[in-house]
Amino acid sequence: MATATKEYDYSVRDRKGKLVTGRLEAPDEAALVQKLRGMGYVPVSVRQANTGMNRELNLPGGNRVTTKDLAVMSRQFATMINSGLSLLRALSILADQTESKALAKTLGEVRDTVETGQSLSSALAQHPKVFPPLMINMCRAGEVGGFLDTVLLQIAENMEAEVRLRSKIKSAMTYPVVVFVIAILAVVGMLLFIVPVFEKMFKDLGGTLPAPTRFLVFLSDLMTVLAPVGLVAGIAGYVLWNRVKNQERVRVVVDPLKLRIPVFGNLFRKVAISRFTRNLGTMMRSGVPILQSLEIVGETSGNVVIRDAARAVEESVRRGDSLAGPLAQHKVFPPMVVQMLAVGEDTGAMDTMLEKISDFYDQEVEATTDALTSLIEPIMIAALGGVVGGMIIALYMPIFGMYDLIQ
């Protein structure tokens, strides 16, 4: 009877010390290691290949590495490097202990790349979908300057601040979104399931229904047609939006509109300014050249208005002009920000000034989200109560005259 074999992915060193990867079949790992040694290789890693029934089921979004994952990883990485651990050992530990499977796999690949003699920044740059340009360029600056551990701490602080900022935004948006969804579901449910019951009862009794009740019955009949169409259109719209939302022609229209939305536009503007100033200050403090920093932070700001402003500043600095001057021509930046940057240029403390601006707008975002939550809660409750209450009154108005209809 033939011995069952499995497929294994392996990494080995050849006689010249070059890292070689491949896939072989063997009864078990021990047999594969022995086979590789017989071929003159020094095994580095052996793992069972994910093929056929062994392949992991990946749910949508399950392989996404979040900013929180990168923040935790950067903090642990900096601690280990600062404690004297070698780069390879630190990467191996991170790959083993991270909770994100996608990040663990990527860190393993980064470790293998570094082991071949390439720099950490070059290894990170091979995974642009996982590691943002800001992180790659800061690591490159830390390698050149010999302060990689300090740079990793700055990356961790930057990403932790980004995580806090996003959580504040979510806290402001979660309540109104949940209440709005509940209101929609309640209205649709009443129109589809409750109103038809009352409509049948009213028809059996005869008589003329009040105008509000007739309008509600009309909406109920319309909803039986629109609900399936709306559901399909909503799903299709969501899928389409996820595909086109990052396209340039869409962003140049949508991003400026975000800043003009009543109530929330001011919040989006403060978030964009905070992200821009924090990223620029972090990169300048890490030794990344100013032109390269401006190019990167413009893309990471999340808004084309800020990005265009960063490009204008980049061209100004390239010509030898000031950094703060072009920002005054973009209304998205308040005069206070422009003046503080001008002072930072004059005193040579631009990174410190950018950090102060970022801290200020982080506090502004927190205060704005608290104010929005306090304002939206009573408005949403009143709106939900008014809609549902109005529908109930419209349904019960004919019942008030039911005695006359029975007579």
mmCIF file of C-alpha atoms in Angstrom, residues 29-359:
data_model
loop_
_atom_site.group_PDB
_atom_site.id
_atom_site.type_symbol
_atom_site.label_atom_id
_atom_site.label_comp_id
_atom_site.label_asym_id
_atom_site.label_seq_id
_atom_site.Cartn_x
_atom_site.Cartn_y
_atom_site.Cartn_z
ATOM 1 C CA GLU A 29 7.887 17.220 7.827
ATOM 2 C CA ALA A 30 10.736 15.072 9.196
ATOM 3 C CA ALA A 31 10.959 13.135 5.940
ATOM 4 C CA LEU A 32 10.973 16.371 3.946
ATOM 5 C CA VAL A 33 13.755 17.881 6.084
ATOM 6 C CA GLN A 34 15.838 14.744 5.623
ATOM 7 C CA LYS A 35 15.218 14.853 1.876
ATOM 8 C CA LEU A 36 16.233 18.515 1.642
ATOM 9 C CA ARG A 37 19.432 17.891 3.597
ATOM 10 C CA GLY A 38 20.220 15.003 1.269
ATOM 11 C CA MET A 39 19.945 17.496 -1.604
ATOM 12 C CA GLY A 40 22.589 19.679 0.050
ATOM 13 C CA TYR A 41 20.245 22.328 1.414
ATOM 14 C CA VAL A 42 19.978 23.793 4.915
ATOM 15 C CA PRO A 43 16.251 23.937 5.836
ATOM 16 C CA VAL A 44 15.017 27.298 7.146
ATOM 17 C CA SER A 45 11.252 26.745 7.351
ATOM 18 C CA VAL A 46 8.794 24.016 6.385
ATOM 19 C CA ARG A 47 5.002 24.328 6.408
ATOM 20 C CA GLN A 48 2.156 22.334 4.915
ATOM 21 C CA ALA A 49 0.817 23.880 1.720
ATOM 22 C CA ASN A 50 -2.748 25.160 1.758
ATOM 23 C CA THR A 51 -4.098 23.182 -1.214
ATOM 24 C CA GLY A 52 -7.406 21.445 -1.880
ATOM 25 C CA MET A 53 -9.255 20.629 1.348
ATOM 26 C CA ASN A 54 -6.454 22.128 3.437
ATOM 27 C CA ARG A 55 -7.071 25.587 2.009
ATOM 28 C CA GLU A 56 -8.374 28.049 4.585
ATOM 29 C CA LEU A 57 -11.736 29.644 3.990
ATOM 30 C CA ASN A 58 -11.173 33.400 3.635
ATOM 31 C CA LEU A 59 -14.207 35.566 4.289
ATOM 32 C CA PRO A 60 -14.520 39.013 2.647
ATOM 33 C CA GLY A 61 -12.387 41.456 4.635
ATOM 34 C CA GLY A 62 -10.804 38.634 6.661
ATOM 35 C CA ASN A 63 -7.365 39.197 5.122
ATOM 36 C CA ARG A 64 -7.374 42.942 5.687
ATOM 37 C CA VAL A 65 -4.665 44.359 7.942
ATOM 38 C CA THR A 66 -6.093 47.222 9.989
ATOM 39 C CA THR A 67 -4.351 50.327 11.280
ATOM 40 C CA LYS A 68 -4.803 48.963 14.803
ATOM 41 C CA ASP A 69 -2.888 45.799 13.840
ATOM 42 C CA LEU A 70 -0.028 47.908 12.473
ATOM 43 C CA ALA A 71 -0.017 50.153 15.560
ATOM 44 C CA VAL A 72 0.301 47.191 17.939
ATOM 45 C CA MET A 73 2.933 45.582 15.735
ATOM 46 C CA SER A 74 4.994 48.795 15.539
ATOM 47 C CA ARG A 75 4.913 49.271 19.320
ATOM 48 C CA GLN A 76 6.060 45.692 19.952
ATOM 49 C CA PHE A 77 8.668 45.913 17.180
ATOM 50 C CA ALA A 78 10.152 49.099 18.640
ATOM 51 C CA THR A 79 10.279 47.586 22.133
ATOM 52 C CA MET A 80 12.133 44.488 20.913
ATOM 53 C CA ILE A 81 14.635 46.421 18.777
ATOM 54 C CA ASN A 82 15.274 48.855 21.643
ATOM 55 C CA SER A 83 15.874 45.868 23.960
ATOM 56 C CA GLY A 84 18.686 44.583 21.762
ATOM 57 C CA LEU A 85 16.929 41.813 19.819
ATOM 58 C CA SER A 86 18.132 41.272 16.285
ATOM 59 C CA LEU A 87 15.914 42.333 13.410
ATOM 60 C CA LEU A 88 15.316 38.754 12.246
ATOM 61 C CA ARG A 89 14.467 37.489 15.721
ATOM 62 C CA ALA A 90 12.070 40.390 16.311
ATOM 63 C CA LEU A 91 10.296 39.740 13.007
ATOM 64 C CA SER A 92 9.990 36.026 13.832
ATOM 65 C CA ILE A 93 8.442 36.795 17.221
ATOM 66 C CA LEU A 94 6.019 39.291 15.683
ATOM 67 C CA ALA A 95 4.951 36.791 13.021
ATOM 68 C CA ASP A 96 4.259 34.185 15.706
ATOM 69 C CA GLN A 97 2.326 36.334 18.169
ATOM 70 C CA THR A 98 0.266 38.716 16.018
ATOM 71 C CA GLU A 99 -3.463 37.950 16.025
ATOM 72 C CA SER A 100 -3.949 38.940 12.381
ATOM 73 C CA LYS A 101 -3.280 35.951 10.125
ATOM 74 C CA ALA A 102 -2.734 38.196 7.115
ATOM 75 C CA LEU A 103 -0.184 40.314 8.985
ATOM 76 C CA ALA A 104 1.535 37.215 10.378
ATOM 77 C CA LYS A 105 1.954 35.802 6.871
ATOM 78 C CA THR A 106 3.279 39.130 5.574
ATOM 79 C CA LEU A 107 5.749 39.483 8.450
ATOM 80 C CA GLY A 108 7.036 35.984 7.704
ATOM 81 C CA GLU A 109 7.649 37.019 4.106
ATOM 82 C CA VAL A 110 9.341 40.234 5.285
ATOM 83 C CA ARG A 111 11.616 38.191 7.544
ATOM 84 C CA ASP A 112 12.595 35.918 4.647
ATOM 85 C CA THR A 113 13.370 38.956 2.487
ATOM 86 C CA VAL A 114 15.477 40.593 5.211
ATOM 87 C CA GLU A 115 17.315 37.298 5.676
ATOM 88 C CA THR A 116 18.467 37.483 2.051
ATOM 89 C CA GLY A 117 20.315 40.723 2.882
ATOM 90 C CA GLN A 118 17.786 43.355 1.888
ATOM 91 C CA SER A 119 16.924 46.256 4.175
ATOM 92 C CA LEU A 120 13.768 46.344 6.283
ATOM 93 C CA SER A 121 12.309 49.261 4.319
ATOM 94 C CA SER A 122 12.879 47.427 1.017
ATOM 95 C CA ALA A 123 11.192 44.320 2.435
ATOM 96 C CA LEU A 124 8.218 46.385 3.631
ATOM 97 C CA ALA A 125 7.970 48.132 0.261
ATOM 98 C CA GLN A 126 7.264 44.769 -1.386
ATOM 99 C CA HIS A 127 3.897 44.721 0.429
ATOM 100 C CA PRO A 128 2.323 48.125 -0.392
ATOM 101 C CA LYS A 129 -1.203 46.870 0.358
ATOM 102 C CA VAL A 130 -0.218 46.121 3.965
ATOM 103 C CA PHE A 131 2.369 48.752 4.906
ATOM 104 C CA PRO A 132 1.542 52.396 4.040
ATOM 105 C CA PRO A 133 4.134 54.624 2.293
ATOM 106 C CA LEU A 134 4.494 56.700 5.462
ATOM 107 C CA MET A 135 5.717 53.670 7.418
ATOM 108 C CA ILE A 136 8.075 52.501 4.650
ATOM 109 C CA ASN A 137 9.743 55.884 4.209
ATOM 110 C CA MET A 138 10.094 56.472 7.939
ATOM 111 C CA CYS A 139 11.780 53.067 8.322
ATOM 112 C CA ARG A 140 14.127 53.948 5.462
ATOM 113 C CA ALA A 141 15.047 57.218 7.188
ATOM 114 C CA GLY A 142 15.595 55.368 10.486
ATOM 115 C CA GLU A 143 17.882 52.829 8.803
ATOM 116 C CA VAL A 144 19.975 55.556 7.190
ATOM 117 C CA GLY A 145 20.215 57.586 10.403
ATOM 118 C CA GLY A 146 20.745 54.595 12.696
ATOM 119 C CA PHE A 147 17.704 55.243 14.912
ATOM 120 C CA LEU A 148 15.255 52.615 13.697
ATOM 121 C CA ASP A 149 13.902 51.930 17.204
ATOM 122 C CA THR A 150 13.022 55.605 17.671
ATOM 123 C CA VAL A 151 11.337 55.737 14.284
ATOM 124 C CA LEU A 152 9.299 52.626 15.060
ATOM 125 C CA LEU A 153 8.080 54.250 18.273
ATOM 126 C CA GLN A 154 7.072 57.343 16.303
ATOM 127 C CA ILE A 155 5.230 55.139 13.802
ATOM 128 C CA ALA A 156 3.420 53.409 16.669
ATOM 129 C CA GLU A 157 2.415 56.728 18.245
ATOM 130 C CA ASN A 158 1.252 58.052 14.873
ATOM 131 C CA MET A 159 -0.873 54.995 14.136
ATOM 132 C CA GLU A 160 -2.279 54.873 17.661
ATOM 133 C CA ALA A 161 -3.346 58.494 17.235
ATOM 134 C CA GLU A 162 -4.953 57.546 13.910
ATOM 135 C CA VAL A 163 -6.834 54.692 15.608
ATOM 136 C CA ARG A 164 -8.088 57.065 18.330
ATOM 137 C CA LEU A 165 -9.172 59.563 15.695
ATOM 138 C CA ARG A 166 -11.131 56.943 13.754
ATOM 139 C CA SER A 167 -12.789 55.657 16.926
ATOM 140 C CA LYS A 168 -13.954 59.184 17.733
ATOM 141 C CA ILE A 169 -15.498 59.515 14.289
ATOM 142 C CA LYS A 170 -17.201 56.149 14.614
ATOM 143 C CA SER A 171 -18.590 57.135 18.004
ATOM 144 C CA ALA A 172 -20.164 60.208 16.430
ATOM 145 C CA MET A 173 -21.568 58.370 13.418
ATOM 146 C CA THR A 174 -22.716 55.107 15.026
ATOM 147 C CA TYR A 175 -25.723 56.451 16.941
ATOM 148 C CA PRO A 176 -27.400 58.418 14.123
ATOM 149 C CA VAL A 177 -26.734 55.634 11.609
ATOM 150 C CA VAL A 178 -28.220 52.957 13.903
ATOM 151 C CA VAL A 179 -31.276 55.061 14.724
ATOM 152 C CA PHE A 180 -31.767 55.915 11.041
ATOM 153 C CA VAL A 181 -31.597 52.239 10.050
ATOM 154 C CA ILE A 182 -34.062 51.296 12.804
ATOM 155 C CA ALA A 183 -36.427 54.030 11.647
ATOM 156 C CA ILE A 184 -36.277 52.820 8.037
ATOM 157 C CA LEU A 185 -36.869 49.202 9.075
ATOM 158 C CA ALA A 186 -39.772 50.201 11.339
ATOM 159 C CA VAL A 187 -41.470 52.245 8.620
ATOM 160 C CA VAL A 188 -40.962 49.577 5.945
ATOM 161 C CA GLY A 189 -42.169 46.849 8.324
ATOM 162 C CA MET A 190 -45.350 48.746 9.183
ATOM 163 C CA LEU A 191 -46.067 49.523 5.533
ATOM 164 C CA LEU A 192 -45.535 45.917 4.419
ATOM 165 C CA PHE A 193 -47.115 43.944 7.264
ATOM 166 C CA ILE A 194 -49.333 46.125 9.487
ATOM 167 C CA VAL A 195 -51.009 48.571 7.124
ATOM 168 C CA PRO A 196 -52.372 45.795 4.808
ATOM 169 C CA VAL A 197 -54.156 44.199 7.800
ATOM 170 C CA PHE A 198 -55.879 47.469 8.671
ATOM 171 C CA GLU A 199 -56.625 48.137 4.990
ATOM 172 C CA LYS A 200 -58.557 44.847 4.700
ATOM 173 C CA MET A 201 -60.503 45.648 7.854
ATOM 174 C CA PHE A 202 -61.384 49.118 6.585
ATOM 175 C CA LYS A 203 -62.581 47.720 3.228
ATOM 176 C CA ASP A 204 -64.865 45.230 4.998
ATOM 177 C CA LEU A 205 -66.435 48.052 6.995
ATOM 178 C CA GLY A 206 -66.904 50.299 3.970
ATOM 179 C CA GLY A 207 -67.091 54.063 4.103
ATOM 180 C CA THR A 208 -64.594 56.746 3.111
ATOM 181 C CA LEU A 209 -61.206 56.708 4.783
ATOM 182 C CA PRO A 210 -59.546 59.905 6.077
ATOM 183 C CA ALA A 211 -56.957 61.475 3.787
ATOM 184 C CA PRO A 212 -53.935 60.524 5.991
ATOM 185 C CA THR A 213 -55.080 56.885 6.057
ATOM 186 C CA ARG A 214 -55.600 56.807 2.265
ATOM 187 C CA PHE A 215 -52.108 58.202 1.781
ATOM 188 C CA LEU A 216 -50.690 55.538 4.115
ATOM 189 C CA VAL A 217 -52.500 52.787 2.190
ATOM 190 C CA PHE A 218 -51.104 54.200 -1.059
ATOM 191 C CA LEU A 219 -47.583 54.087 0.390
ATOM 192 C CA SER A 220 -48.164 50.501 1.530
ATOM 193 C CA ASP A 221 -49.224 49.410 -1.970
ATOM 194 C CA LEU A 222 -46.246 51.250 -3.445
ATOM 195 C CA MET A 223 -43.835 49.675 -0.945
ATOM 196 C CA THR A 224 -44.762 46.125 -2.015
ATOM 197 C CA VAL A 225 -43.259 47.006 -5.408
ATOM 198 C CA LEU A 226 -40.427 49.281 -4.297
ATOM 199 C CA ALA A 227 -39.087 47.146 -1.430
ATOM 200 C CA PRO A 228 -37.595 44.336 -3.603
ATOM 201 C CA VAL A 229 -36.352 46.851 -6.171
ATOM 202 C CA GLY A 230 -34.863 49.040 -3.443
ATOM 203 C CA LEU A 231 -33.122 46.094 -1.807
ATOM 204 C CA VAL A 232 -31.489 45.002 -5.066
ATOM 205 C CA ALA A 233 -30.596 48.596 -5.960
ATOM 206 C CA GLY A 234 -29.096 49.149 -2.504
ATOM 207 C CA ILE A 235 -26.867 46.094 -2.715
ATOM 208 C CA ALA A 236 -25.811 46.952 -6.275
ATOM 209 C CA GLY A 237 -25.123 50.546 -5.270
ATOM 210 C CA TYR A 238 -23.009 49.455 -2.310
ATOM 211 C CA VAL A 239 -20.900 47.123 -4.479
ATOM 212 C CA LEU A 240 -20.524 49.767 -7.197
ATOM 213 C CA TRP A 241 -19.558 52.461 -4.686
ATOM 214 C CA ASN A 242 -16.815 50.282 -3.191
ATOM 215 C CA ARG A 243 -15.380 49.837 -6.674
ATOM 216 C CA VAL A 244 -15.409 53.475 -7.793
ATOM 217 C CA LYS A 245 -15.019 55.455 -4.549
ATOM 218 C CA ASN A 246 -11.208 55.622 -4.853
ATOM 219 C CA GLN A 247 -11.185 56.654 -8.508
ATOM 220 C CA GLU A 248 -9.846 60.130 -9.166
ATOM 221 C CA ARG A 249 -12.901 61.337 -11.126
ATOM 222 C CA VAL A 250 -15.154 60.334 -8.224
ATOM 223 C CA ARG A 251 -12.975 61.764 -5.461
ATOM 224 C CA VAL A 252 -12.638 65.205 -7.077
ATOM 225 C CA VAL A 253 -16.432 65.496 -6.863
ATOM 226 C CA VAL A 254 -17.186 63.733 -3.582
ATOM 227 C CA ASP A 255 -14.323 64.969 -1.359
ATOM 228 C CA PRO A 256 -15.072 68.709 -1.717
ATOM 229 C CA LEU A 257 -18.751 67.949 -1.056
ATOM 230 C CA LYS A 258 -17.816 66.199 2.196
ATOM 231 C CA LEU A 259 -16.370 69.453 3.508
ATOM 232 C CA ARG A 260 -19.582 71.356 2.653
ATOM 233 C CA ILE A 261 -22.047 68.955 4.303
ATOM 234 C CA PRO A 262 -24.010 70.806 7.015
ATOM 235 C CA VAL A 263 -22.912 69.898 10.549
ATOM 236 C CA PHE A 264 -20.613 67.026 9.506
ATOM 237 C CA GLY A 265 -18.534 69.007 6.987
ATOM 238 C CA ASN A 266 -16.707 70.863 9.756
ATOM 239 C CA LEU A 267 -15.893 67.530 11.434
ATOM 240 C CA PHE A 268 -14.465 66.078 8.208
ATOM 241 C CA ARG A 269 -12.304 69.172 7.732
ATOM 242 C CA LYS A 270 -10.847 68.959 11.242
ATOM 243 C CA VAL A 271 -10.123 65.248 10.791
ATOM 244 C CA ALA A 272 -8.303 65.891 7.496
ATOM 245 C CA ILE A 273 -6.211 68.731 8.973
ATOM 246 C CA SER A 274 -5.323 66.656 12.027
ATOM 247 C CA ARG A 275 -4.225 63.702 9.883
ATOM 248 C CA PHE A 276 -2.224 65.949 7.518
ATOM 249 C CA THR A 277 -0.328 67.823 10.233
ATOM 250 C CA ARG A 278 0.319 64.715 12.339
ATOM 251 C CA ASN A 279 1.713 62.687 9.430
ATOM 252 C CA LEU A 280 3.834 65.570 8.136
ATOM 253 C CA GLY A 281 5.240 66.321 11.592
ATOM 254 C CA THR A 282 6.036 62.653 12.240
ATOM 255 C CA MET A 283 7.870 62.250 8.934
ATOM 256 C CA MET A 284 9.866 65.469 9.340
ATOM 257 C CA ARG A 285 10.848 64.455 12.877
ATOM 258 C CA SER A 286 12.034 61.100 11.510
ATOM 259 C CA GLY A 287 14.356 62.727 9.001
ATOM 260 C CA VAL A 288 12.344 62.122 5.826
ATOM 261 C CA PRO A 289 13.074 64.889 3.243
ATOM 262 C CA ILE A 290 10.428 67.608 3.177
ATOM 263 C CA LEU A 291 9.500 67.162 -0.502
ATOM 264 C CA GLN A 292 9.059 63.430 -0.082
ATOM 265 C CA SER A 293 7.065 63.984 3.108
ATOM 266 C CA LEU A 294 4.678 66.404 1.404
ATOM 267 C CA GLU A 295 4.095 63.995 -1.469
ATOM 268 C CA ILE A 296 3.230 61.151 0.906
ATOM 269 C CA VAL A 297 1.070 63.039 3.423
ATOM 270 C CA GLY A 298 -1.004 64.552 0.652
ATOM 271 C CA GLU A 299 -2.122 61.080 -0.388
ATOM 272 C CA THR A 300 -2.652 59.856 3.196
ATOM 273 C CA SER A 301 -4.841 62.826 4.215
ATOM 274 C CA GLY A 302 -7.912 61.093 2.782
ATOM 275 C CA ASN A 303 -9.215 64.167 0.936
ATOM 276 C CA VAL A 304 -8.249 65.526 -2.491
ATOM 277 C CA VAL A 305 -8.622 69.110 -1.263
ATOM 278 C CA ILE A 306 -5.848 68.550 1.294
ATOM 279 C CA ARG A 307 -3.849 66.585 -1.277
ATOM 280 C CA ASP A 308 -3.993 69.435 -3.802
ATOM 281 C CA ALA A 309 -2.906 71.866 -1.095
ATOM 282 C CA ALA A 310 0.050 69.603 -0.233
ATOM 283 C CA ARG A 311 1.050 69.507 -3.904
ATOM 284 C CA ALA A 312 0.936 73.288 -4.077
ATOM 285 C CA VAL A 313 3.152 73.495 -0.987
ATOM 286 C CA GLU A 314 5.513 70.922 -2.513
ATOM 287 C CA GLU A 315 5.932 73.028 -5.667
ATOM 288 C CA SER A 316 6.478 76.148 -3.549
ATOM 289 C CA VAL A 317 9.204 74.470 -1.469
ATOM 290 C CA ARG A 318 10.785 73.051 -4.631
ATOM 291 C CA ARG A 319 11.122 76.630 -5.942
ATOM 292 C CA GLY A 320 12.668 77.709 -2.657
ATOM 293 C CA ASP A 321 9.609 79.566 -1.364
ATOM 294 C CA SER A 322 7.878 79.208 2.003
ATOM 295 C CA LEU A 323 5.828 76.246 3.181
ATOM 296 C CA ALA A 324 3.042 78.209 4.823
ATOM 297 C CA GLY A 325 2.422 80.658 1.965
ATOM 298 C CA PRO A 326 0.510 78.379 -0.439
ATOM 299 C CA LEU A 327 -1.690 77.046 2.383
ATOM 300 C CA ALA A 328 -3.189 80.517 2.838
ATOM 301 C CA GLN A 329 -4.694 80.208 -0.674
ATOM 302 C CA HIS A 330 -6.648 77.089 0.313
ATOM 303 C CA LYS A 331 -9.721 77.866 2.398
ATOM 304 C CA VAL A 332 -9.689 74.413 3.978
ATOM 305 C CA PHE A 333 -6.820 75.576 6.232
ATOM 306 C CA PRO A 334 -7.886 78.118 8.895
ATOM 307 C CA PRO A 335 -5.705 81.243 9.366
ATOM 308 C CA MET A 336 -4.502 79.891 12.737
ATOM 309 C CA VAL A 337 -2.925 76.849 11.066
ATOM 310 C CA VAL A 338 -1.204 78.997 8.427
ATOM 311 C CA GLN A 339 0.175 81.414 11.010
ATOM 312 C CA MET A 340 1.435 78.645 13.291
ATOM 313 C CA LEU A 341 3.236 76.987 10.378
ATOM 314 C CA ALA A 342 4.768 80.331 9.406
ATOM 315 C CA VAL A 343 6.085 80.732 12.960
ATOM 316 C CA GLY A 344 7.397 77.178 12.849
ATOM 317 C CA GLU A 345 9.310 77.957 9.662
ATOM 318 C CA ASP A 346 10.809 81.112 11.152
ATOM 319 C CA THR A 347 11.913 79.395 14.367
ATOM 320 C CA GLY A 348 13.063 76.127 12.756
ATOM 321 C CA ALA A 349 10.637 74.101 14.870
ATOM 322 C CA MET A 350 8.240 73.003 12.154
ATOM 323 C CA ASP A 351 7.839 69.435 13.459
ATOM 324 C CA THR A 352 6.966 70.692 16.960
ATOM 325 C CA MET A 353 4.454 73.183 15.585
ATOM 326 C CA LEU A 354 2.826 70.531 13.409
ATOM 327 C CA GLU A 355 2.492 68.269 16.445
ATOM 328 C CA LYS A 356 0.791 71.063 18.415
ATOM 329 C CA ILE A 357 -1.637 71.711 15.561
ATOM 330 C CA SER A 358 -2.438 68.012 15.340
ATOM 331 C CA ASP A 359 -3.041 67.763 19.097
#
